[in-house]
Coordinates of N, CA and C in Angstrom, one line a residue:
M1 N -4.8 -16.0 26.8 CA -4.8 -14.6 26.2 C -4.3 -14.6 25.1
Q2 N -5.0 -13.7 24.1 CA -4.5 -13.3 22.8 C -3.8 -11.9 22.9
L3 N -2.8 -11.9 22.2 CA -1.9 -10.5 22.1 C -1.8 -10.2 20.5
V4 N -2.1 -9.3 20.4 CA -1.8 -8.5 18.9 C -0.1 -7.9 19.1
I5 N 0.7 -8.7 18.2 CA 2.0 -7.9 18.2 C 2.2 -7.0 17.0
F6 N 3.0 -6.1 17.3 CA 3.4 -5.0 16.1 C 4.8 -4.5 16.6
K7 N 5.2 -3.9 15.5 CA 6.5 -3.2 15.6 C 6.3 -1.7 15.8
I8 N 7.3 -1.3 16.3 CA 7.5 0.5 16.1 C 9.2 0.5 15.9
R9 N 9.4 0.7 14.9 CA 11.0 0.5 14.3 C 11.3 -1.0 14.6
E10 N 12.5 -1.1 15.3 CA 12.8 -2.5 15.4 C 12.5 -3.0 16.9
E11 N 11.6 -2.4 17.4 CA 11.1 -3.1 18.5 C 9.5 -3.7 18.7
F12 N 9.5 -4.6 19.2 CA 7.9 -5.5 19.3 C 7.2 -5.1 20.6
F13 N 5.9 -4.9 20.2 CA 5.0 -4.4 21.4 C 3.9 -5.5 21.3
G14 N 3.1 -5.5 22.3 CA 1.8 -6.4 21.9 C 0.8 -5.7 23.1
V15 N -0.4 -5.9 22.5 CA -1.6 -5.3 23.2 C -2.7 -6.7 23.3
E16 N -3.6 -6.6 24.2 CA -4.6 -7.6 24.2 C -5.6 -7.5 23.2
A17 N -5.7 -8.4 22.5 CA -6.6 -8.6 21.4 C -8.1 -8.3 21.7
S18 N -8.4 -8.6 22.8 CA -9.7 -8.2 23.0 C -10.1 -6.8 23.1
K19 N -9.0 -5.7 23.4 CA -9.0 -4.4 23.1 C -9.0 -3.9 21.6
V20 N -8.7 -4.8 20.6 CA -8.4 -4.3 19.3 C -9.8 -4.5 18.6
L21 N -10.1 -3.3 18.0 CA -11.6 -3.1 17.1 C -11.1 -3.5 15.7
S22 N -10.1 -2.9 15.4 CA -9.7 -2.9 13.7 C -8.3 -2.7 13.5
I23 N -7.7 -3.0 12.4 CA -6.3 -2.6 12.0 C -6.6 -2.1 10.6
N24 N -6.3 -0.8 10.6 CA -6.5 0.0 9.2 C -5.0 0.5 8.5
D25 N -5.2 0.9 7.4 CA -3.9 1.7 6.7 C -4.1 3.0 7.1
M26 N -3.0 3.7 7.1 CA -2.9 4.9 7.3 C -4.1 5.6 6.7
M27 N -4.6 7.0 7.3 CA -5.7 7.6 6.7 C -5.3 9.1 6.9
T28 N -5.9 10.0 6.3 CA -5.8 11.2 6.7 C -6.1 11.9 7.9
V29 N -5.1 12.4 8.5 CA -4.9 13.0 9.9 C -5.3 14.4 9.9
T30 N -6.3 15.0 10.9 CA -6.3 16.3 10.8 C -5.8 16.6 12.2
K31 N -4.9 17.5 12.1 CA -4.1 18.1 13.0 C -5.0 19.1 14.2
V32 N -4.6 18.8 15.6 CA -5.4 19.4 16.5 C -4.5 20.3 17.0
P33 N -4.9 21.9 17.1 CA -4.1 23.1 17.8 C -3.7 22.7 19.1
N34 N -2.3 23.0 19.5 CA -2.4 22.9 21.0 C -2.4 21.3 22.0
A35 N -2.4 20.3 20.7 CA -2.5 18.9 21.4 C -1.0 18.5 22.0
P36 N -1.0 18.0 22.9 CA 0.0 17.0 23.4 C 1.0 16.5 22.1
S37 N 2.2 16.4 22.4 CA 3.0 15.9 21.0 C 2.6 14.6 20.7
Y38 N 2.3 13.8 21.8 CA 1.9 12.2 21.4 C 0.3 12.2 20.7
I39 N -0.1 13.4 20.4 CA -1.6 13.3 19.7 C -1.2 13.7 18.5
K40 N -1.1 13.1 17.6 CA -0.9 13.1 16.0 C -2.0 13.9 15.5
G41 N -3.4 13.6 16.0 CA -4.4 14.4 15.4 C -5.6 13.5 15.5
L42 N -6.6 13.7 14.8 CA -8.1 12.9 14.5 C -7.9 12.3 13.3
I43 N -8.8 11.3 13.2 CA -9.1 10.6 11.9 C -10.7 10.3 12.0
N44 N -11.3 10.1 10.8 CA -12.6 9.8 10.7 C -12.5 8.5 10.0
L45 N -13.2 7.5 10.9 CA -13.1 6.1 10.9 C -14.7 5.9 10.6
R46 N -15.1 5.9 9.5 CA -16.6 5.6 9.1 C -17.5 6.4 9.9
G47 N -17.2 7.6 10.0 CA -18.2 8.9 10.7 C -17.8 9.0 12.0
I48 N -16.8 8.0 12.4 CA -16.5 8.4 14.0 C -15.3 8.8 14.1
I49 N -15.4 9.8 15.0 CA -13.8 11.0 15.3 C -13.1 10.2 16.2
I50 N -11.8 9.8 15.8 CA -10.9 9.1 16.8 C -9.6 10.0 17.1
S51 N -9.0 9.9 18.3 CA -7.8 10.3 18.3 C -6.8 9.4 17.9
L52 N -5.6 9.9 17.4 CA -4.6 9.2 16.9 C -3.3 9.4 17.6
F53 N -2.9 8.5 18.5 CA -1.7 8.6 19.5 C -0.6 8.3 18.8
D54 N 0.7 8.9 19.1 CA 2.0 8.2 18.4 C 2.7 7.7 19.8
I55 N 2.5 6.5 19.9 CA 2.9 5.8 21.2 C 4.3 5.9 21.2
S56 N 5.1 5.8 20.2 CA 6.5 6.1 20.3 C 7.1 7.2 21.2
I57 N 6.3 8.2 21.3 CA 6.5 9.3 22.4 C 6.2 9.0 23.7
L58 N 5.2 8.2 23.8 CA 4.3 8.0 25.2 C 5.5 6.8 25.9
L59 N 6.3 6.2 25.0 CA 6.7 5.1 25.3 C 8.5 5.2 25.6
N60 N 8.7 6.6 25.3 CA 10.1 7.2 25.4 C 11.1 6.5 24.5
L61 N 10.5 6.2 23.3 CA 11.4 5.3 22.4 C 12.5 6.5 21.9
N62 N 13.8 5.7 21.6 CA 14.9 6.6 21.5 C 14.9 7.0 20.0
H63 N 14.1 7.3 19.3 CA 14.1 7.6 18.1 C 13.0 8.9 17.8
N64 N 12.9 9.3 16.5 CA 12.1 10.5 16.2 C 10.7 9.9 16.1
S65 N 9.6 10.7 16.5 CA 8.2 10.2 16.1 C 8.2 10.2 14.9
Y66 N 6.8 9.6 14.3 CA 6.5 9.6 12.9 C 6.5 11.0 12.5
D67 N 6.9 11.3 11.4 CA 6.8 12.5 10.2 C 6.2 11.8 9.1
N68 N 5.9 13.0 8.3 CA 5.1 13.0 7.0 C 5.9 11.8 6.2
S69 N 7.1 11.4 6.1 CA 7.8 10.5 5.2 C 7.6 9.0 5.7
T70 N 7.4 8.9 7.0 CA 7.2 7.4 7.6 C 5.5 7.5 7.8
L71 N 4.8 8.5 8.0 CA 3.5 8.3 8.4 C 2.9 7.4 7.0
K72 N 2.8 7.7 6.0 CA 2.3 6.9 4.7 C 2.3 5.4 5.0
D73 N 3.5 4.8 5.3 CA 3.7 3.4 5.4 C 3.2 2.8 6.9
S74 N 2.7 3.9 7.6 CA 2.2 3.2 9.0 C 1.1 2.6 9.0
S75 N 0.6 1.7 10.1 CA -0.8 1.4 10.2 C -1.5 1.9 11.4
I76 N -2.8 1.7 11.3 CA -3.4 2.4 12.6 C -4.2 1.0 13.3
I77 N -3.9 1.0 14.9 CA -4.6 -0.1 15.5 C -5.8 0.7 16.1
I78 N -6.9 0.3 15.8 CA -8.2 1.2 16.8 C -8.2 0.2 18.1
L79 N -8.4 0.9 18.9 CA -8.4 0.2 20.2 C -9.7 0.7 21.2
D80 N -10.2 -0.1 22.1 CA -11.5 0.1 22.7 C -10.9 0.2 24.2
I81 N -10.8 1.7 24.7 CA -10.4 1.8 26.0 C -11.4 2.3 26.8
E82 N -12.1 1.5 27.7 CA -13.2 1.9 28.5 C -14.3 2.6 28.0
L83 N -14.8 2.0 26.8 CA -15.7 2.8 25.9 C -15.4 4.0 25.2
E84 N -14.0 4.4 25.0 CA -13.5 5.2 24.3 C -12.8 4.6 23.2
E85 N -12.9 5.1 21.9 CA -12.0 4.4 20.7 C -10.9 5.5 20.8
I86 N -9.5 4.7 20.5 CA -8.4 5.6 20.0 C -7.9 4.8 19.0
G87 N -6.9 5.5 18.2 CA -5.9 4.8 17.4 C -4.5 5.1 17.9
I88 N -3.8 3.9 17.7 CA -2.2 4.1 17.8 C -1.7 3.5 16.5
M89 N -0.5 4.2 16.2 CA 0.2 4.5 14.9 C 1.1 3.3 15.4
V90 N 1.3 2.4 14.5 CA 2.5 1.4 14.4 C 3.2 1.2 12.9
D91 N 4.4 0.5 13.0 CA 4.9 0.7 11.6 C 4.4 -0.7 11.0
K92 N 4.2 -1.8 11.7 CA 3.8 -2.9 11.2 C 2.9 -4.0 12.0
V93 N 1.9 -4.5 11.8 CA 1.3 -5.2 12.7 C 1.9 -6.9 12.3
D94 N 2.7 -7.7 13.3 CA 3.1 -8.7 12.9 C 2.3 -10.0 12.9
E95 N 1.6 -10.2 14.2 CA 1.0 -11.5 14.1 C 0.0 -11.2 15.5
V96 N -1.1 -12.4 15.6 CA -1.6 -12.6 17.0 C -1.4 -13.9 17.4
I97 N -1.0 -14.0 18.7 CA -0.5 -15.0 19.5 C -1.6 -15.3 20.5
D98 N -1.7 -16.7 20.7 CA -2.1 -17.1 22.2 C -1.0 -17.5 23.2
I99 N -1.1 -16.6 24.4 CA -0.1 -16.9 25.5 C -0.7 -17.1 26.8
D100 N 0.1 -17.6 27.6 CA 0.2 -17.9 28.9 C 0.3 -16.6 29.7
P101 N -0.7 -15.9 30.3 CA -0.5 -14.7 31.0 C 0.6 -14.8 32.0
N102 N 0.8 -15.9 32.5 CA 1.9 -15.9 33.5 C 3.4 -15.9 32.8
L103 N 3.5 -16.1 31.7 CA 4.8 -15.7 30.9 C 5.0 -14.3 30.8
I104 N 4.2 -13.5 30.9 CA 4.5 -11.9 31.0 C 5.2 -11.8 32.5
K105 N 6.5 -11.2 32.2 CA 7.4 -10.8 33.3 C 6.9 -9.5 33.6
R106 N 6.9 -9.1 34.9 CA 6.3 -7.5 35.4 C 7.4 -6.8 35.1
S107 N 7.3 -5.6 34.5 CA 8.3 -4.8 34.1 C 9.2 -4.0 35.2
I108 N 10.3 -3.7 35.4 CA 10.8 -3.3 36.7 C 11.2 -1.6 36.4
D109 N 10.7 -1.2 35.0 CA 10.7 0.4 34.8 C 9.4 0.7 35.1
T110 N 9.4 1.5 36.1 CA 8.2 2.2 36.8 C 7.8 3.5 36.3
K111 N 9.0 4.0 35.2 CA 8.8 5.4 34.9 C 7.8 5.5 33.6
I112 N 7.4 4.3 33.2 CA 6.5 4.1 32.0 C 5.3 3.2 32.4
P113 N 4.4 4.0 32.6 CA 3.2 3.6 33.4 C 2.3 2.7 32.3
F114 N 2.5 2.5 31.3 CA 1.7 2.0 30.2 C 2.3 0.7 29.8
V115 N 3.3 0.5 30.4 CA 4.1 -1.2 30.3 C 3.8 -1.9 31.2
K116 N 2.9 -3.1 30.8 CA 2.6 -4.1 31.8 C 3.7 -5.2 32.3
G117 N 4.5 -5.2 31.2 CA 5.7 -6.3 31.3 C 6.1 -6.8 29.8
V118 N 7.0 -7.7 30.0 CA 7.7 -8.1 28.9 C 7.5 -9.8 28.7
L119 N 7.8 -10.0 27.5 CA 7.6 -11.5 27.0 C 8.5 -12.3 26.1
E120 N 9.2 -13.2 26.6 CA 10.1 -13.6 25.6 C 9.6 -14.5 24.7
L121 N 9.4 -14.7 23.4 CA 8.9 -15.7 22.5 C 9.5 -15.5 21.2
N122 N 9.9 -16.7 21.1 CA 10.4 -17.2 19.6 C 11.7 -16.0 19.2
F123 N 12.6 -16.1 20.4 CA 13.7 -15.1 20.0 C 13.4 -13.6 20.0
K124 N 12.2 -13.3 20.4 CA 11.6 -11.9 20.4 C 11.6 -11.4 21.8
L125 N 11.8 -10.1 21.9 CA 11.5 -9.5 23.2 C 10.3 -8.7 22.8
I126 N 9.2 -9.1 23.5 CA 7.9 -8.1 23.4 C 7.7 -7.5 24.4
T127 N 7.4 -6.0 24.4 CA 6.9 -5.2 25.5 C 5.3 -5.3 25.6
V128 N 4.5 -5.9 26.5 CA 3.1 -5.8 26.4 C 2.9 -4.7 27.4
I129 N 1.8 -3.8 26.5 CA 1.2 -2.4 26.8 C -0.1 -2.9 27.8
D130 N 0.0 -1.9 28.8 CA -1.3 -1.9 29.4 C -2.4 -0.8 28.7
I131 N -3.2 -1.1 27.9 CA -3.8 0.2 27.0 C -4.3 0.8 27.7
N132 N -5.0 0.4 28.8 CA -6.1 1.1 29.7 C -5.6 2.4 30.3
K133 N -4.2 2.4 30.4 CA -3.3 3.6 31.1 C -3.2 4.7 30.1
F134 N -3.5 4.6 28.8 CA -3.3 5.8 27.8 C -3.9 6.7 28.0
V135 N -5.3 6.7 28.2 CA -6.4 7.6 28.4 C -6.5 8.1 30.0
P136 N -6.2 9.3 30.4 CA -6.4 9.3 31.9 C -7.9 9.4 32.0
K137 N -8.2 9.3 33.3 CA -9.4 9.2 34.0 C -10.0 10.7 34.1
D138 N -11.1 10.9 34.1 CA -11.7 12.3 34.4 C -10.9 12.9 35.5
S139 N -10.6 12.1 36.7 CA -10.3 12.6 37.9 C -8.6 12.9 37.9
E140 N -7.9 12.3 37.0 CA -6.7 12.6 36.7 C -6.5 13.5 35.9
V141 N -7.2 14.3 35.1 CA -7.0 15.3 34.2 C -7.3 16.7 34.9
S142 N -6.4 17.7 35.1 CA -6.5 18.9 36.0 C -6.7 20.0 34.8

């Protein structure tokens, strides 16, 4: 299994490389009125309108979400989630690695449903994200 490793502030995260469509520099974000706080807005990527998620909020990281001063230095990872494209904001894309999926230890924190588990690699603790759980199914939307 290949993982794309990225940083948000000082923490490392990973997503399955098979879900990554592209990695882009920050671009113009159009705000969406009344959107949840974790939706930064919409981006236009080659004519396709994509929702941009601030996953630092979804992951309950103990720091401020992205603001205008940190936004310009961020990157966007475009992901394919069950035939829908979304963007996630990250500070830096670190590397792409091959790992044995058995090295991922299941997370004991069930409060965050997006976390698949953790991986210790090269003295880094990497939180592996289950990216399919970011977008609710039609039946879960009320």
